[in-house]
mmCIF file of C-alpha atoms in Angstrom:
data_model
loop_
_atom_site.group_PDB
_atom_site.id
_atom_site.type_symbol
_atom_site.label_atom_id
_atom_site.label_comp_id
_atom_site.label_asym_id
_atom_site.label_seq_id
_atom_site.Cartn_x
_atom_site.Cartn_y
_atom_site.Cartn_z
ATOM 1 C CA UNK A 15 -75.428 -10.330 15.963
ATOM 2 C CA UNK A 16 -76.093 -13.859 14.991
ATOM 3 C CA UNK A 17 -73.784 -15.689 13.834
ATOM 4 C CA UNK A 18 -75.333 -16.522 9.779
ATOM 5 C CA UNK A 19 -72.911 -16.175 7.177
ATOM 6 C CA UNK A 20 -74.248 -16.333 3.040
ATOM 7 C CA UNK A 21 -72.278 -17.335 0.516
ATOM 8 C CA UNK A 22 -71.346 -15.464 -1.781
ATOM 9 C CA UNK A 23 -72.821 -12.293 -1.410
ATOM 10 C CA UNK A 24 -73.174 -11.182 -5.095
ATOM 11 C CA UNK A 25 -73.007 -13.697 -7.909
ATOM 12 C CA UNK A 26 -73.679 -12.798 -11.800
ATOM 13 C CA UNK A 27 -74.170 -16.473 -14.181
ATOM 14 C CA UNK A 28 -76.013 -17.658 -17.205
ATOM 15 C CA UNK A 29 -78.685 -19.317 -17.919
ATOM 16 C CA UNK A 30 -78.829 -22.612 -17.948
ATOM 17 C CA UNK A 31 -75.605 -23.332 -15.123
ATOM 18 C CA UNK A 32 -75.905 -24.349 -11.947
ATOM 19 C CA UNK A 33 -75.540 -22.492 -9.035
ATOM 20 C CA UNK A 34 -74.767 -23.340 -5.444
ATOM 21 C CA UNK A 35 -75.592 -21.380 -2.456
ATOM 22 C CA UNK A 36 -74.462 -21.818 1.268
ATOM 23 C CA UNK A 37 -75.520 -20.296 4.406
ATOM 24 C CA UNK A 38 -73.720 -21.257 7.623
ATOM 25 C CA UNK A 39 -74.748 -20.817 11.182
ATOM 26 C CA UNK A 40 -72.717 -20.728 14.304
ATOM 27 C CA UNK A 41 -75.987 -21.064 16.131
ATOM 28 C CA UNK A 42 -76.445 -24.652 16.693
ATOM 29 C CA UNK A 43 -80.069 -23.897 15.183
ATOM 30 C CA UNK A 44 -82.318 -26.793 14.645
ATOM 31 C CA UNK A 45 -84.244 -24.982 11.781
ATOM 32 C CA UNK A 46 -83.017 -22.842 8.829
ATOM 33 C CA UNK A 47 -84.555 -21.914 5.731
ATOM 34 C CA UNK A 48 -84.452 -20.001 2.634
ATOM 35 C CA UNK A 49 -86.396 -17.113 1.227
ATOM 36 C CA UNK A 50 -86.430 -15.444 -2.090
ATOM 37 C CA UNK A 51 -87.114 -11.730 -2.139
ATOM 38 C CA UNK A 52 -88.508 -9.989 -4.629
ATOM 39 C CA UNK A 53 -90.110 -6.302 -5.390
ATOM 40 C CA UNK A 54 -93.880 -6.562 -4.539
ATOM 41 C CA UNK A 55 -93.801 -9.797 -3.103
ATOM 42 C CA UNK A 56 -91.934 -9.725 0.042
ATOM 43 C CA UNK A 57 -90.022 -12.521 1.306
ATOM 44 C CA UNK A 58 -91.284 -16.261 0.095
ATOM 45 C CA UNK A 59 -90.086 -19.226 1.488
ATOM 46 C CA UNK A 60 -88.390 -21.791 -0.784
ATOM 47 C CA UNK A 61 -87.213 -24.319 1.467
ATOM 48 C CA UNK A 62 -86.968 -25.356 4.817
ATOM 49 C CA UNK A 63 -84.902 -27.681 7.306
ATOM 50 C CA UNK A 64 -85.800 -28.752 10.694
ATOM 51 C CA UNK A 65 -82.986 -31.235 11.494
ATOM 52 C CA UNK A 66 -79.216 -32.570 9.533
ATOM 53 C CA UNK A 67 -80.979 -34.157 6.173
ATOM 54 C CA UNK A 68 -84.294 -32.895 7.309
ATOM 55 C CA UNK A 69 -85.692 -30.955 4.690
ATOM 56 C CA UNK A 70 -88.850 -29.752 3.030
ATOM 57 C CA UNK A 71 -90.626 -27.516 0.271
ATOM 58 C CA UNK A 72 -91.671 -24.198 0.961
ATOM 59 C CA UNK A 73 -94.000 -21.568 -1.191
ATOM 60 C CA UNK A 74 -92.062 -21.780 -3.906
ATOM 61 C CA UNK A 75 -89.572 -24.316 -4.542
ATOM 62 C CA UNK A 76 -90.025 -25.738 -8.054
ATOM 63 C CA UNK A 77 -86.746 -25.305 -10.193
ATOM 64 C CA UNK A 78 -84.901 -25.720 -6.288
ATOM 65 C CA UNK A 79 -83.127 -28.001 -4.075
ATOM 66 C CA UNK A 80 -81.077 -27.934 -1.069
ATOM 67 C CA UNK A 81 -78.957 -29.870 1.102
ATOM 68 C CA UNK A 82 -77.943 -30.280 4.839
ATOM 69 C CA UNK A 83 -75.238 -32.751 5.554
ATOM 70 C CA UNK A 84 -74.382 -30.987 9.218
ATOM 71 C CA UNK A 85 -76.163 -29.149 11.732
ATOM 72 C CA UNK A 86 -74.390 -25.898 10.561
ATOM 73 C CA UNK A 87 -74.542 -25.759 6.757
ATOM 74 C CA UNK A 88 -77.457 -25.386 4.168
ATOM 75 C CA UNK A 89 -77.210 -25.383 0.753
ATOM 76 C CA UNK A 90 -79.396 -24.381 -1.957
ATOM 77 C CA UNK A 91 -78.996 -25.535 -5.570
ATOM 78 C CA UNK A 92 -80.044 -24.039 -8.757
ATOM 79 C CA UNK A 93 -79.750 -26.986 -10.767
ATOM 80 C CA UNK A 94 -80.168 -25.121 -14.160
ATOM 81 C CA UNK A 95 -80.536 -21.464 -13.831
ATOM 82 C CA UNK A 96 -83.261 -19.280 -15.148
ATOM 83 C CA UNK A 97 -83.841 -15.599 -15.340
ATOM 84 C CA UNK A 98 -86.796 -15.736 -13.760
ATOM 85 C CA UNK A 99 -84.961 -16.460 -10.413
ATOM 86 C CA UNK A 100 -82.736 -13.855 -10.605
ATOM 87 C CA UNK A 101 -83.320 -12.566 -7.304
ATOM 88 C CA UNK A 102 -82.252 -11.853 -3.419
ATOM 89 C CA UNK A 103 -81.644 -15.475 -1.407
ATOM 90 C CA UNK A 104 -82.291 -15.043 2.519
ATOM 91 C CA UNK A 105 -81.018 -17.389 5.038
ATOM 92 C CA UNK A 106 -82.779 -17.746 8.441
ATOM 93 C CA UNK A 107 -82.591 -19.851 11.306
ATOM 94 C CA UNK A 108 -84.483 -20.671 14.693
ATOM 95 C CA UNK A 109 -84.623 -22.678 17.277
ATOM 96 C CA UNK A 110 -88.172 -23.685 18.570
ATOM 97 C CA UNK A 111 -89.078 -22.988 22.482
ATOM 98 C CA UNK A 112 -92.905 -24.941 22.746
ATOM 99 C CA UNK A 113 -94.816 -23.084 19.930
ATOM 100 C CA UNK A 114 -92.572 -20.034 19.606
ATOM 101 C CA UNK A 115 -90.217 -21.161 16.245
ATOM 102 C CA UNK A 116 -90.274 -18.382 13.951
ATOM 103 C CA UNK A 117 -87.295 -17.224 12.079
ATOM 104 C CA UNK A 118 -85.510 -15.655 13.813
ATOM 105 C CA UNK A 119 -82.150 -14.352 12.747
ATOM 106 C CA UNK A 120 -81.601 -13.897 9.146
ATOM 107 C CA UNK A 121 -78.520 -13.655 7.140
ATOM 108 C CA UNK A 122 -77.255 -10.499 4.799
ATOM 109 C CA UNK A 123 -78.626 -11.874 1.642
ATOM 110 C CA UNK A 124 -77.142 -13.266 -1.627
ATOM 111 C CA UNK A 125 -78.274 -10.901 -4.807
ATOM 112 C CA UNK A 126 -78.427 -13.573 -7.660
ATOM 113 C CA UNK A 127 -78.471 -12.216 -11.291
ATOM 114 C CA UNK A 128 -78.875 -14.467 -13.844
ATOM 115 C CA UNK A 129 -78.519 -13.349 -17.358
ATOM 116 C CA UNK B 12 -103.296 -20.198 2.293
ATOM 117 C CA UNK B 13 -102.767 -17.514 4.424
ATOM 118 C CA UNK B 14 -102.298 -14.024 3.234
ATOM 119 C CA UNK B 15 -100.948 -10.869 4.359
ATOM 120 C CA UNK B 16 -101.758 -7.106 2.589
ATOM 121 C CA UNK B 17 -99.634 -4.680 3.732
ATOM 122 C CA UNK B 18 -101.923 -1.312 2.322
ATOM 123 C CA UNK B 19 -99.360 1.701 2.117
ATOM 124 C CA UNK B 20 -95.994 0.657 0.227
ATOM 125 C CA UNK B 21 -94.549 3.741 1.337
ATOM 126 C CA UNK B 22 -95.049 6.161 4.093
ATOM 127 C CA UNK B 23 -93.218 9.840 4.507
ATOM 128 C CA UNK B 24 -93.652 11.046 8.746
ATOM 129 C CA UNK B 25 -91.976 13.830 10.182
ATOM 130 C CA UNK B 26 -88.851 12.923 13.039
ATOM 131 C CA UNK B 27 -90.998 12.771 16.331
ATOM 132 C CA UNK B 28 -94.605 12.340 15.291
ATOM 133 C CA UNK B 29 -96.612 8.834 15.950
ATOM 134 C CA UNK B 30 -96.426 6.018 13.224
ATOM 135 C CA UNK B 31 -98.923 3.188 12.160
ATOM 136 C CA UNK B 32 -98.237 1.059 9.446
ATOM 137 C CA UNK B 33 -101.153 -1.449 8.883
ATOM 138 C CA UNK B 34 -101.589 -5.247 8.124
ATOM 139 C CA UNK B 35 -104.222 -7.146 7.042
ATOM 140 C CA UNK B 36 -103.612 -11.150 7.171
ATOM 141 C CA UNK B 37 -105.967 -13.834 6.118
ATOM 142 C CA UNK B 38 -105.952 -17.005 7.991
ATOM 143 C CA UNK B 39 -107.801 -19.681 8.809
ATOM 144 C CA UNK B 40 -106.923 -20.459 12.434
ATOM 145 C CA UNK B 41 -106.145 -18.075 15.237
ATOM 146 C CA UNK B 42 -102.854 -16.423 13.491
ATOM 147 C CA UNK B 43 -99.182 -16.882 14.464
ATOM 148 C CA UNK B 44 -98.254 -12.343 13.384
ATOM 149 C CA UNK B 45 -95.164 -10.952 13.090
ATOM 150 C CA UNK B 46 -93.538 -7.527 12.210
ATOM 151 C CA UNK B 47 -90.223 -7.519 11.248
ATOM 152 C CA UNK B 48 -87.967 -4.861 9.741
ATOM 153 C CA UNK B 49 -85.286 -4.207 6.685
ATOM 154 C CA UNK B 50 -82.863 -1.810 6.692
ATOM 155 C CA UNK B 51 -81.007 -1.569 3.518
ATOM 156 C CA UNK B 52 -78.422 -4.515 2.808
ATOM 157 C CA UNK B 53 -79.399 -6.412 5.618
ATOM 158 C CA UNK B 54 -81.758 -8.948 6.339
ATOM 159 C CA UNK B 55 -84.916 -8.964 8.088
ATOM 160 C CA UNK B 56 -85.061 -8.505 12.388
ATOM 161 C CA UNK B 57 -87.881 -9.707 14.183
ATOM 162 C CA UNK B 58 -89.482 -6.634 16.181
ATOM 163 C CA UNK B 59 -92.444 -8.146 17.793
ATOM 164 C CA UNK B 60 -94.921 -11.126 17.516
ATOM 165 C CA UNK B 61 -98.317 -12.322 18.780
ATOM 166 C CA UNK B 62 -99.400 -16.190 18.988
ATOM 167 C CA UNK B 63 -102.300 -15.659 21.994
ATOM 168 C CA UNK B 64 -103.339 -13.619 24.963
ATOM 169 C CA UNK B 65 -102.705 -10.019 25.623
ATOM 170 C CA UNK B 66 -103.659 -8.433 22.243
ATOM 171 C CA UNK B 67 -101.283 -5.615 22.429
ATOM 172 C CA UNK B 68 -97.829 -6.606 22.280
ATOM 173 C CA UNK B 69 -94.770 -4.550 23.073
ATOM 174 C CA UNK B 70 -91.562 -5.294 20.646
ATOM 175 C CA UNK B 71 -87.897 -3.684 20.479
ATOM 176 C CA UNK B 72 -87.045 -0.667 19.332
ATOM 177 C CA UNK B 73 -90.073 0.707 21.416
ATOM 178 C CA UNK B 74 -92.486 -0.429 18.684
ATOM 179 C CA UNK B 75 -96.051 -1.770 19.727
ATOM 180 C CA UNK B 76 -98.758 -3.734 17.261
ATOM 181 C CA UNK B 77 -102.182 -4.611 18.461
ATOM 182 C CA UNK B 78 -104.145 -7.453 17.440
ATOM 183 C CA UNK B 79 -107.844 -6.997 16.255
ATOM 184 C CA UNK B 80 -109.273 -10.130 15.241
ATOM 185 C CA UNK B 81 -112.501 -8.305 14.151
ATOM 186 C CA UNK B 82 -110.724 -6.477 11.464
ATOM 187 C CA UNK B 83 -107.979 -8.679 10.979
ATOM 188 C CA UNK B 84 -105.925 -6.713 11.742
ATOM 189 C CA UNK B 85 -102.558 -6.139 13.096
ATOM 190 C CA UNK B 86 -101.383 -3.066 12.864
ATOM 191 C CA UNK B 87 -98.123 -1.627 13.948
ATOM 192 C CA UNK B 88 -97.481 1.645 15.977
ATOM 193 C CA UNK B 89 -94.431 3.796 17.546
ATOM 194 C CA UNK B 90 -95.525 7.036 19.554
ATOM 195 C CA UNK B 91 -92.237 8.762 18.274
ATOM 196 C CA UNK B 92 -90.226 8.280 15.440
ATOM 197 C CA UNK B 93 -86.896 8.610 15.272
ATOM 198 C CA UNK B 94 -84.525 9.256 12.054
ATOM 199 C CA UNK B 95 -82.730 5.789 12.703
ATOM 200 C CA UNK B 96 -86.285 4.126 12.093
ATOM 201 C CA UNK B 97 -86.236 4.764 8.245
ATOM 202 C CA UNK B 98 -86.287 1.575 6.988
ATOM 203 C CA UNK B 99 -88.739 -0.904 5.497
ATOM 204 C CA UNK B 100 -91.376 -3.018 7.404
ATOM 205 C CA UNK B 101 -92.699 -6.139 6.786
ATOM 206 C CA UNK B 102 -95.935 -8.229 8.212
ATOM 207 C CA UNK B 103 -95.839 -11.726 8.395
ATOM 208 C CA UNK B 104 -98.588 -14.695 9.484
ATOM 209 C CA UNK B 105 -97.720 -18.171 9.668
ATOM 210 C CA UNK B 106 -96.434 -21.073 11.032
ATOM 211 C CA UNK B 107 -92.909 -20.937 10.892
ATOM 212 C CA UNK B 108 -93.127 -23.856 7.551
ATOM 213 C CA UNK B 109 -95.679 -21.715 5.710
ATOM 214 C CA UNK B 110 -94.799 -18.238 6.789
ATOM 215 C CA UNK B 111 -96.622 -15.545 4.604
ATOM 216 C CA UNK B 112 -95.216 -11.764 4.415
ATOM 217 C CA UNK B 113 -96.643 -8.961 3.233
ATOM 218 C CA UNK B 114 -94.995 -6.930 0.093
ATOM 219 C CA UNK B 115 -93.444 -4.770 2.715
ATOM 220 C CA UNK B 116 -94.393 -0.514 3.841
ATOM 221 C CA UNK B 117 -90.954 1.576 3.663
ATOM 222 C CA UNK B 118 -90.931 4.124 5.736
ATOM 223 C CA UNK B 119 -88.893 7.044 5.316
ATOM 224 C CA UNK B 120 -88.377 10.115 8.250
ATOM 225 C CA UNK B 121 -88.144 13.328 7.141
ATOM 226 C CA UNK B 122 -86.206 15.730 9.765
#
């Protein structure tokens, strides 16, 4: 299996805190990203990075940020939590060959409940 | 933007018979289609994709999808099913930036 780790795996907050994510690769992947999955919608993409402090918005990144200080690590930020993003956070990585740079590997998921 | 419909959101097949779960994508361009699958607690693996050429691709697992750019269409297929392939399955178009999946099919084998 790849090596992604997600950090943590379950995490229960409040409204209104912030709330750190991390995913971590042992890949040496140039790209990783994060999805949010929810019933009935599938998997949408919230950010992206395609190089260290590379980074742009996906599908649906309003009320998000992330990070990515080193090749291995990316972190996404809930700066002030809402309920409405209570939800499952997917980490994925890949590493382009020519035009084949899908994800590729994803992690186990973070569930995210925000009360 | 592109958009994928994934028609059934649940399917019920027998251990052994055939399997097609279908996907309809909207997309401007010739599509970048994927099929990937879920099993419960885990994240998504990729079984098969199709940028160009040969319109029938072969994936893992022993899964096959077939590209129809007439109906766009790209429909997934496995002759035989087996108990282990209960699960749920999910279409995707895209780019890898702009990836679009469908709300997902779960599949579950009866034995």
């Amino acid at each position: 299996d790849a090596g992604i780790t997600q950090s943590p795996r379950h995490k229960v907050t409040e409204t209104g805190t912030p709330v750190t994510l991390r995913c971590h690769q042992t890949e040496n992947h140039r790209y990783m990203y994060w999805y949010r999955q929810d019933p009935g919608h599938g998997l949408r993409l919230i950010h992206y990075s395609y190089g260290v402090k590379d980074t742009d918005k996906g599908e649906v990144s309003d009320g998000y940020s992330v990070s990515r200080s080193k090749t291995e690590d990316f972190l996404l930020t809930l700066e002030s939590a809402t309920s409405s993003q209570t939800s499952v956070y997917f980490c994925a990585i890949s590493e382009p060959t020519g035009t084949d740079n899908q994800p590729q590997h994803f992690g186990d998921g973070t569930r995210l409940s925000i009360l | 933007a592109q958009s994928v419909t994934q028609p059934d959101i649940h399917i019920t097949v027998s251990e052994g018979a055939s399997l097609e779960l279908r996907c309809n994508y909207s997309y401007g361009a010739t599509p970048y289609l994927f099929w990937y699958v879920q099993s419960p607690g885990q994240g998504l693996q990729l079984l098969l994709k199709y940028f160009s050429g040969d319109t029938l691709v072969q994936g893992i697992k022993g899964f096959e999808a077939e590209f129809k750019r007439s109906q766009s269409s790209f429909n997934l297929r496995k002759p035989s099913v087996h108990w282990s392939d209960a699960a749920e399955y999910f279409c995707a178009v895209g780019p890898n930036n702009d990836m679009r999946f469908g709300a997902g099919t779960r599949l579950t084998v009866k034995p």
